[in-house]
mmCIF file of C-alpha atoms in Angstrom:
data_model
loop_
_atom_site.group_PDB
_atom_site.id
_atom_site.type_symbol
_atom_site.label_atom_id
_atom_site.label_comp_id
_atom_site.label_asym_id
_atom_site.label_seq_id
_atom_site.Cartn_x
_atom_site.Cartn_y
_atom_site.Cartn_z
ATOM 1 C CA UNK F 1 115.359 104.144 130.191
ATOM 2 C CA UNK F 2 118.915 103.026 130.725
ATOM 3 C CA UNK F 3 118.007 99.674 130.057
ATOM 4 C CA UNK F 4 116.614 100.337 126.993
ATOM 5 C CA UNK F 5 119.157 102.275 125.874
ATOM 6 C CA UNK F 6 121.674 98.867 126.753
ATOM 7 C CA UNK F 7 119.481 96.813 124.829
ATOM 8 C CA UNK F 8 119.686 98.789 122.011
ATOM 9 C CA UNK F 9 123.673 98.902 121.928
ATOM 10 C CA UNK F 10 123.241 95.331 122.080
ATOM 11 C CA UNK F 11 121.312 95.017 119.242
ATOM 12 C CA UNK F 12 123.490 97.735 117.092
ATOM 13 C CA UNK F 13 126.770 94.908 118.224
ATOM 14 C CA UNK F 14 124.997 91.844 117.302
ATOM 15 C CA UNK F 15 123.829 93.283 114.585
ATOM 16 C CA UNK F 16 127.746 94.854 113.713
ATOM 17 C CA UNK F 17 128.973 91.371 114.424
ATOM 18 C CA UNK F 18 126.348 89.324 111.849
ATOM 19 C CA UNK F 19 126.861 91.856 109.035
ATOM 20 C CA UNK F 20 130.629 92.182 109.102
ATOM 21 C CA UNK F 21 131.638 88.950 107.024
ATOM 22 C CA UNK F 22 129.403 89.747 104.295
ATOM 23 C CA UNK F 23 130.834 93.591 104.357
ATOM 24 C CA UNK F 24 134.249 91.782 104.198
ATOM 25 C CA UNK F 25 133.311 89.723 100.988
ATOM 26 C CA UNK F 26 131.503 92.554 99.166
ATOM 27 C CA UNK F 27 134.719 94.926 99.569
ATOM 28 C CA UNK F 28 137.245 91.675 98.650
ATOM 29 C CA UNK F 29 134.519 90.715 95.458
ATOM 30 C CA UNK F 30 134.831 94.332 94.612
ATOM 31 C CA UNK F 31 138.829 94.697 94.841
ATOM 32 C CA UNK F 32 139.220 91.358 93.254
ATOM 33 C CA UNK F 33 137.355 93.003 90.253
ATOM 34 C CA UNK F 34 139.311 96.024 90.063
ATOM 35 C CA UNK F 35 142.556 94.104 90.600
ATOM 36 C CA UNK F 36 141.814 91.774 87.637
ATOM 37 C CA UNK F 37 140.957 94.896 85.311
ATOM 38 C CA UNK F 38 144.392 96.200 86.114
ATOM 39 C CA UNK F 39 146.076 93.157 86.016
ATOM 40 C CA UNK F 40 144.783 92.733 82.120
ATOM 41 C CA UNK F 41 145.823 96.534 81.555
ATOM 42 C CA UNK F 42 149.411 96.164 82.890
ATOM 43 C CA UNK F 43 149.903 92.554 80.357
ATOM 44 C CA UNK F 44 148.331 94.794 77.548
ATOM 45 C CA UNK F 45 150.773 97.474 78.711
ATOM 46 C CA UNK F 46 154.004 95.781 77.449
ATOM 47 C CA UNK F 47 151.849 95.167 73.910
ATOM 48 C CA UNK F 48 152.704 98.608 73.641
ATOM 49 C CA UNK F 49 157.021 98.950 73.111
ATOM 50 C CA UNK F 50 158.672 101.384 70.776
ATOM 51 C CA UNK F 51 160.484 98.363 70.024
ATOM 52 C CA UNK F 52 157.467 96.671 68.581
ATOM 53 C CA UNK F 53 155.365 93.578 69.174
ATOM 54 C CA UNK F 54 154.667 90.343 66.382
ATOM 55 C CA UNK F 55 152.284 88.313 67.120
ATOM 56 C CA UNK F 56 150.802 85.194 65.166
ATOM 57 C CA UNK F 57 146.910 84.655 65.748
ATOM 58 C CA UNK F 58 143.457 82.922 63.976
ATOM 59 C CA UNK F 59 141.130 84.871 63.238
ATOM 60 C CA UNK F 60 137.834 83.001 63.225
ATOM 61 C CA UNK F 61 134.569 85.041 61.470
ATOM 62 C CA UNK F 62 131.237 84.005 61.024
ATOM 63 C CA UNK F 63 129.373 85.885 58.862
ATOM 64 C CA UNK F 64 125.774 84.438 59.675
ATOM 65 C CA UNK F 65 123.417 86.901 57.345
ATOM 66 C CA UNK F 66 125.374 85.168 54.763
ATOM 67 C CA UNK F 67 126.188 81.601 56.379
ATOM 68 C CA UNK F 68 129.597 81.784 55.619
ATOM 69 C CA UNK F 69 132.839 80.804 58.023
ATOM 70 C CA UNK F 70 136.300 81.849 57.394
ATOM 71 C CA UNK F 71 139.667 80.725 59.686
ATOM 72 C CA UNK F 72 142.482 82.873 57.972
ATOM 73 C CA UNK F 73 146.126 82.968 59.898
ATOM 74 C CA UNK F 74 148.375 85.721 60.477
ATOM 75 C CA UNK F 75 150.141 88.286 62.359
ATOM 76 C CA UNK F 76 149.833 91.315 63.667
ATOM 77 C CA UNK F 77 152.414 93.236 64.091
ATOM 78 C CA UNK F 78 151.993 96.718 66.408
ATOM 79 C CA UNK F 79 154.345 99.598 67.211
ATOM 80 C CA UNK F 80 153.620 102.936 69.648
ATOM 81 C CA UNK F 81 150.165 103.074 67.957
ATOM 82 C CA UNK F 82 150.705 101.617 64.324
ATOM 83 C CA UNK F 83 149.515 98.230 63.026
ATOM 84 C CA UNK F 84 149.502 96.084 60.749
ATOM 85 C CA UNK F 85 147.020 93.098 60.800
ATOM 86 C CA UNK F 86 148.145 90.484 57.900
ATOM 87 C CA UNK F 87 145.930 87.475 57.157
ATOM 88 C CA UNK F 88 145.995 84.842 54.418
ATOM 89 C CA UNK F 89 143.118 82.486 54.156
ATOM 90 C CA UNK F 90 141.220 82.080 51.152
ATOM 91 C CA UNK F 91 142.505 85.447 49.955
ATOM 92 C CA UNK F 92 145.445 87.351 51.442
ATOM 93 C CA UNK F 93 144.053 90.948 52.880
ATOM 94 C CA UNK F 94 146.711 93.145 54.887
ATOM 95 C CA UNK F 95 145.215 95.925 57.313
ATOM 96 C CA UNK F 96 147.324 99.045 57.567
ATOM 97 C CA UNK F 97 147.453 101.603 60.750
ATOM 98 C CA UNK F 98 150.184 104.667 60.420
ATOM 99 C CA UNK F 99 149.143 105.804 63.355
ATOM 100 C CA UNK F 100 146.209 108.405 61.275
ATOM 101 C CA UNK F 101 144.972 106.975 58.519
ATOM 102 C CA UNK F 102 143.846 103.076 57.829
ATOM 103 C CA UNK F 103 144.023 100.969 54.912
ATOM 104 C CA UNK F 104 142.701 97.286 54.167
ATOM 105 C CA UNK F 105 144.360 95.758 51.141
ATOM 106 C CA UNK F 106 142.795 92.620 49.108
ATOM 107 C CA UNK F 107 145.059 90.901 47.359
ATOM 108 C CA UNK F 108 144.089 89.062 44.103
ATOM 109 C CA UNK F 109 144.338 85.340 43.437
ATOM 110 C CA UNK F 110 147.870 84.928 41.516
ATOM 111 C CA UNK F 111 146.814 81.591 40.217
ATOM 112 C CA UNK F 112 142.805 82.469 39.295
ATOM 113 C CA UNK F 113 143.681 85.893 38.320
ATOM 114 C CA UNK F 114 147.385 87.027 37.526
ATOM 115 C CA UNK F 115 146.665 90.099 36.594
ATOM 116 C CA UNK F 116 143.913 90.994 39.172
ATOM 117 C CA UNK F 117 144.033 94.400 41.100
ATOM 118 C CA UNK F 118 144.745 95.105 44.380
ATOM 119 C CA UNK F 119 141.534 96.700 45.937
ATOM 120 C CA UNK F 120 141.982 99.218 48.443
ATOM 121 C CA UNK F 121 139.318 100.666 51.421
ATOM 122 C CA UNK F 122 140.429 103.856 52.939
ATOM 123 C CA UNK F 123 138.977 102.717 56.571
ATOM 124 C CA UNK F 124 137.208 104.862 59.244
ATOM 125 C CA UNK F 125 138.709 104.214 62.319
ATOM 126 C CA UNK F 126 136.647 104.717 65.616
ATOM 127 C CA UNK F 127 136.220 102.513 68.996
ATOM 128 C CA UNK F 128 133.684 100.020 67.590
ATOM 129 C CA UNK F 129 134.934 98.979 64.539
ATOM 130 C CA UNK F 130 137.491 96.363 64.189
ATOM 131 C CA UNK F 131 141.052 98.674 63.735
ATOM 132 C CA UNK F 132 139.795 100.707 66.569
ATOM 133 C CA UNK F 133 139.492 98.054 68.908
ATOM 134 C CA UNK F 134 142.470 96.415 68.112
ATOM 135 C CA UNK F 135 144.127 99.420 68.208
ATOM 136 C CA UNK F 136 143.092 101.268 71.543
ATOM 137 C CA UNK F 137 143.294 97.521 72.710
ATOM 138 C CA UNK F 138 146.991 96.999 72.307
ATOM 139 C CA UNK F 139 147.839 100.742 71.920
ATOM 140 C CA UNK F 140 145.870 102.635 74.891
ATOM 141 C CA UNK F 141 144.106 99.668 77.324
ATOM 142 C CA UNK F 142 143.358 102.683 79.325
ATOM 143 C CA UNK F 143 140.840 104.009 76.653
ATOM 144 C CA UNK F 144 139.750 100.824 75.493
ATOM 145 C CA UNK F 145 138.247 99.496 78.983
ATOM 146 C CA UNK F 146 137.134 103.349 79.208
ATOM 147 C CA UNK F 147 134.392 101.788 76.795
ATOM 148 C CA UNK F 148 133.477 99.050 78.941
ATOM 149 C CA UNK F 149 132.733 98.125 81.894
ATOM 150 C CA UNK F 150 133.505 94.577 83.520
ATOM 151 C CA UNK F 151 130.295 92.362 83.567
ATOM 152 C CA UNK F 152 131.782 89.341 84.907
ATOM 153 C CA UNK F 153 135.629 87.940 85.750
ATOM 154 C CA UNK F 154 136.378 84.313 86.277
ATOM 155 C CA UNK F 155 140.141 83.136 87.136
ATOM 156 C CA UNK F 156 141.195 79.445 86.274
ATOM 157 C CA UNK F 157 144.208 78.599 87.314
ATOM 158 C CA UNK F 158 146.002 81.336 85.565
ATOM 159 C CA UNK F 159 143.275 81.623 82.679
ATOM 160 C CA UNK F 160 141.795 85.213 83.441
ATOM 161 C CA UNK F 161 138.930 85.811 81.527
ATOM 162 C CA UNK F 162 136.915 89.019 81.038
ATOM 163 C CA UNK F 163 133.801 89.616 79.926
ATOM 164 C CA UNK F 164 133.313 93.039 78.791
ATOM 165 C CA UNK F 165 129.709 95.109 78.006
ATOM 166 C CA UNK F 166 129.901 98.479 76.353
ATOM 167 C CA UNK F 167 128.556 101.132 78.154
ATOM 168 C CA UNK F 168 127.236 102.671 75.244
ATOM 169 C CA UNK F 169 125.379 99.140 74.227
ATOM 170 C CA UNK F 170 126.373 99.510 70.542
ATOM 171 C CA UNK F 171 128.257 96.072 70.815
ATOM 172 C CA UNK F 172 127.159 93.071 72.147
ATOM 173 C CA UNK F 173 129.189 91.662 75.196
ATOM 174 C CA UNK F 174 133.237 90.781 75.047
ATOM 175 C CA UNK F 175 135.474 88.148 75.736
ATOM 176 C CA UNK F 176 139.166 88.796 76.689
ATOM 177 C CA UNK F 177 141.301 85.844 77.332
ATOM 178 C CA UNK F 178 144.193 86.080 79.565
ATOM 179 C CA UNK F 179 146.873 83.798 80.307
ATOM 180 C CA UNK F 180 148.817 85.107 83.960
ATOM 181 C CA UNK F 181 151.141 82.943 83.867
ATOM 182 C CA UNK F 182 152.891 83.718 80.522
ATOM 183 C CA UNK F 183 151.349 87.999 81.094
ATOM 184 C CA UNK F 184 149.767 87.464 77.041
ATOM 185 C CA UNK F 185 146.110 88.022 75.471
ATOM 186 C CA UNK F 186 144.966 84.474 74.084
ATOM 187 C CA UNK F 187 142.024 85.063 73.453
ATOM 188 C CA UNK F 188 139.228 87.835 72.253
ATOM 189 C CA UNK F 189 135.998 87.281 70.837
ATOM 190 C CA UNK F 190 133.104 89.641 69.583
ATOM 191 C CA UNK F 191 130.271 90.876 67.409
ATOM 192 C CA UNK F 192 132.013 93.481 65.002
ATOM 193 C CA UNK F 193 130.231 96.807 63.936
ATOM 194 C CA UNK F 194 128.939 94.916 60.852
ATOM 195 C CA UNK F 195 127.270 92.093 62.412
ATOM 196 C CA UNK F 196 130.163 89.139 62.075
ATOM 197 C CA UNK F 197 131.438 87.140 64.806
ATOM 198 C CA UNK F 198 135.219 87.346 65.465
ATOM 199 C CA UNK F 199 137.039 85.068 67.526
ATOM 200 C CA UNK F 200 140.939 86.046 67.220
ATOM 201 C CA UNK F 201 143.089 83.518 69.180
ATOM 202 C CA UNK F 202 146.796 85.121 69.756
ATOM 203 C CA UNK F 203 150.442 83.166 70.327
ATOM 204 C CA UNK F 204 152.495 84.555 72.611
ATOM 205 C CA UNK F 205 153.628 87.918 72.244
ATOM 206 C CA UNK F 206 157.445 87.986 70.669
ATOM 207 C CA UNK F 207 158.736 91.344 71.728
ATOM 208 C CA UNK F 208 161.493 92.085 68.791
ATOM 209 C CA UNK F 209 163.705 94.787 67.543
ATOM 210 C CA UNK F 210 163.961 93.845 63.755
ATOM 211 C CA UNK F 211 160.663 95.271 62.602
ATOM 212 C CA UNK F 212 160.426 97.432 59.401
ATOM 213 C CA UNK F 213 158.751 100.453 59.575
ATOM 214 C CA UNK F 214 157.289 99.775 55.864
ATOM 215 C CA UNK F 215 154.974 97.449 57.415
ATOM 216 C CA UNK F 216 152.865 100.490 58.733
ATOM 217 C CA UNK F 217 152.906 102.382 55.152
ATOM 218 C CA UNK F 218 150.561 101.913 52.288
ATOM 219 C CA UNK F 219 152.512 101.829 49.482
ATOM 220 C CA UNK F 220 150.320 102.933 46.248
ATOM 221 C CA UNK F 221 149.965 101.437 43.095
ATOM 222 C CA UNK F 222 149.007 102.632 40.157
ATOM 223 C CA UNK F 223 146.958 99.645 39.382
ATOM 224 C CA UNK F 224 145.120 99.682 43.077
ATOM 225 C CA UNK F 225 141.481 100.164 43.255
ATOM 226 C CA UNK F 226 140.684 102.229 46.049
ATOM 227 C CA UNK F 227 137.389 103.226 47.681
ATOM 228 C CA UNK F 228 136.921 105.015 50.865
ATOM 229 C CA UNK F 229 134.688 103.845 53.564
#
C-alpha cells in the first residue's frame, strides 16, 4: 500500500516537472498580452494634454458599394476631449467635437462654385461611428479598449501592432499601429459604421501650447445648409 502510494507521488512530480514549462509560457503569453494593451493605453495617454495635441495624418477610404477611393491629408487636432479632424482632398470637410455636440462641415469648390454653400451634418456621436472612435481613442483609451478585446499582438522591433475585435461584433476587426520607440499611434485601420474602409496613417504627435480654442467651435453661417444625422 505504501508503495503504491510512492508511486503515485512519483507520478504527481514527473508529471509537476513535464507540465511546468508550458504553465510558465501560458502565464508569460498571457502577461505579455496584458502588458502590450497597457503599453498602447499609456502612449494614447499623453494624446490626451490640456495643452493639446496636432497631429498630421492620411486618411485612406474605400468606399467599395460605390468603387470609389479617396486619400485626403490633414490634421487633427485634440484637446481634454474636443476635436477637430480637418481634411482637404478633393473637397475640404472639417469635423468638429466641443466636447457635446459634433459637426462635419463640407466646404464648396471656390473655383467650380464661388458661391456654393457650406453644408452642415449635426453628427451622432457613439462608440462605433467614426468621431466616437477617434474620440474615446485619443480622449478615454480606457473606454475605447473597454469595446474590444485583443485578438492578436505582434511586436517588431518596436512596431506594436494590435488587432482589436469588438465584443459586441458590430465592427469588423481593428488595426492599431504602434511605434515604441517614438511612444505615437501610426497607424489605425477599420470598417466604419457605414461600410467604408479607413486606413488613417498619423505623424508624430507634436504636443503644443499655441492652439486656438475656435478650432473646437462651429461657427454658423447664415448661408450653411445644415441637416442633422
Amino acid at each position: 500500500m505504501q508503495f503504491h502510494s510512492q508511486i503515485r507521488q512519483i507520478f504527481v512530480l514527473l508529471a509537476a516537472i513535464v507540465l511546468m514549462p508550458f504553465v510558465s509560457i501560458a502565464a508569460a503569453k498571457s502577461k505579455a498580452k496584458v502588458s502590450d494593451q497597457t503599453q498602447a493605453e499609456n502612449i494614447l495617454k499623453k494624446y490626451n494634454q490640456k495643452s493639446g495635441v496636432q497631429i498630421k495624418l492620411e486618411m485612406l477610404t474605400e468606399k467599395k458599394a460605390l468603387g470609389t477611393k479617396t486619400a485626403d491629408k490633414g490634421v487633427m487636432t485634440h484637446q481634454t476631449g474636443k476635436l477637430n479632424l480637418s481634411l482637404e482632398g478633393e473637397k475640404k470637410s472639417e469635423m468638429i467635437f466641443d466636447g457635446k455636440k459634433a459637426y462635419l462641415i463640407s466646404y464648396p469648390d471656390q473655383e467650380l462654385d464661388p458661391d456654393g454653400k457650406r453644408k452642415v451634418i449635426l453628427l451622432k456621436v457613439n462608440d462605433k461611428n467614426q468621431l466616437g472612435l477617434l474620440s474615446n481613442l485619443f480622449g478615454n483609451p480606457k473606454k475605447f479598449f473597454a469595446n474590444f478585446k485583443t485578438k492578436t499582438v505582434s511586436v517588431d522591433n518596436d512596431i506594436l501592432t494590435l488587432v482589436l475585435e469588438d465584443k459586441a461584433k458590430t465592427l469588423k476587426p481593428m488595426t492599431l499601429v504602434f511605434s515604441k520607440k517614438d511612444q505615437a499611434l501610426q497607424k489605425m485601420s477599420y470598417l466604419d459604421d457605414v461600410g467604408s474602409e479607413i486606413q488613417i496613417n498619423f505623424e508624430k504627435p507634436n504636443y503644443t501650447t499655441e492652439i486656438s480654442s475656435k478650432l473646437f467651435k462651429y461657427n454658423a453661417l447664415k448661408s450653411d445648409e445644415v441637416v442633422s444625422q
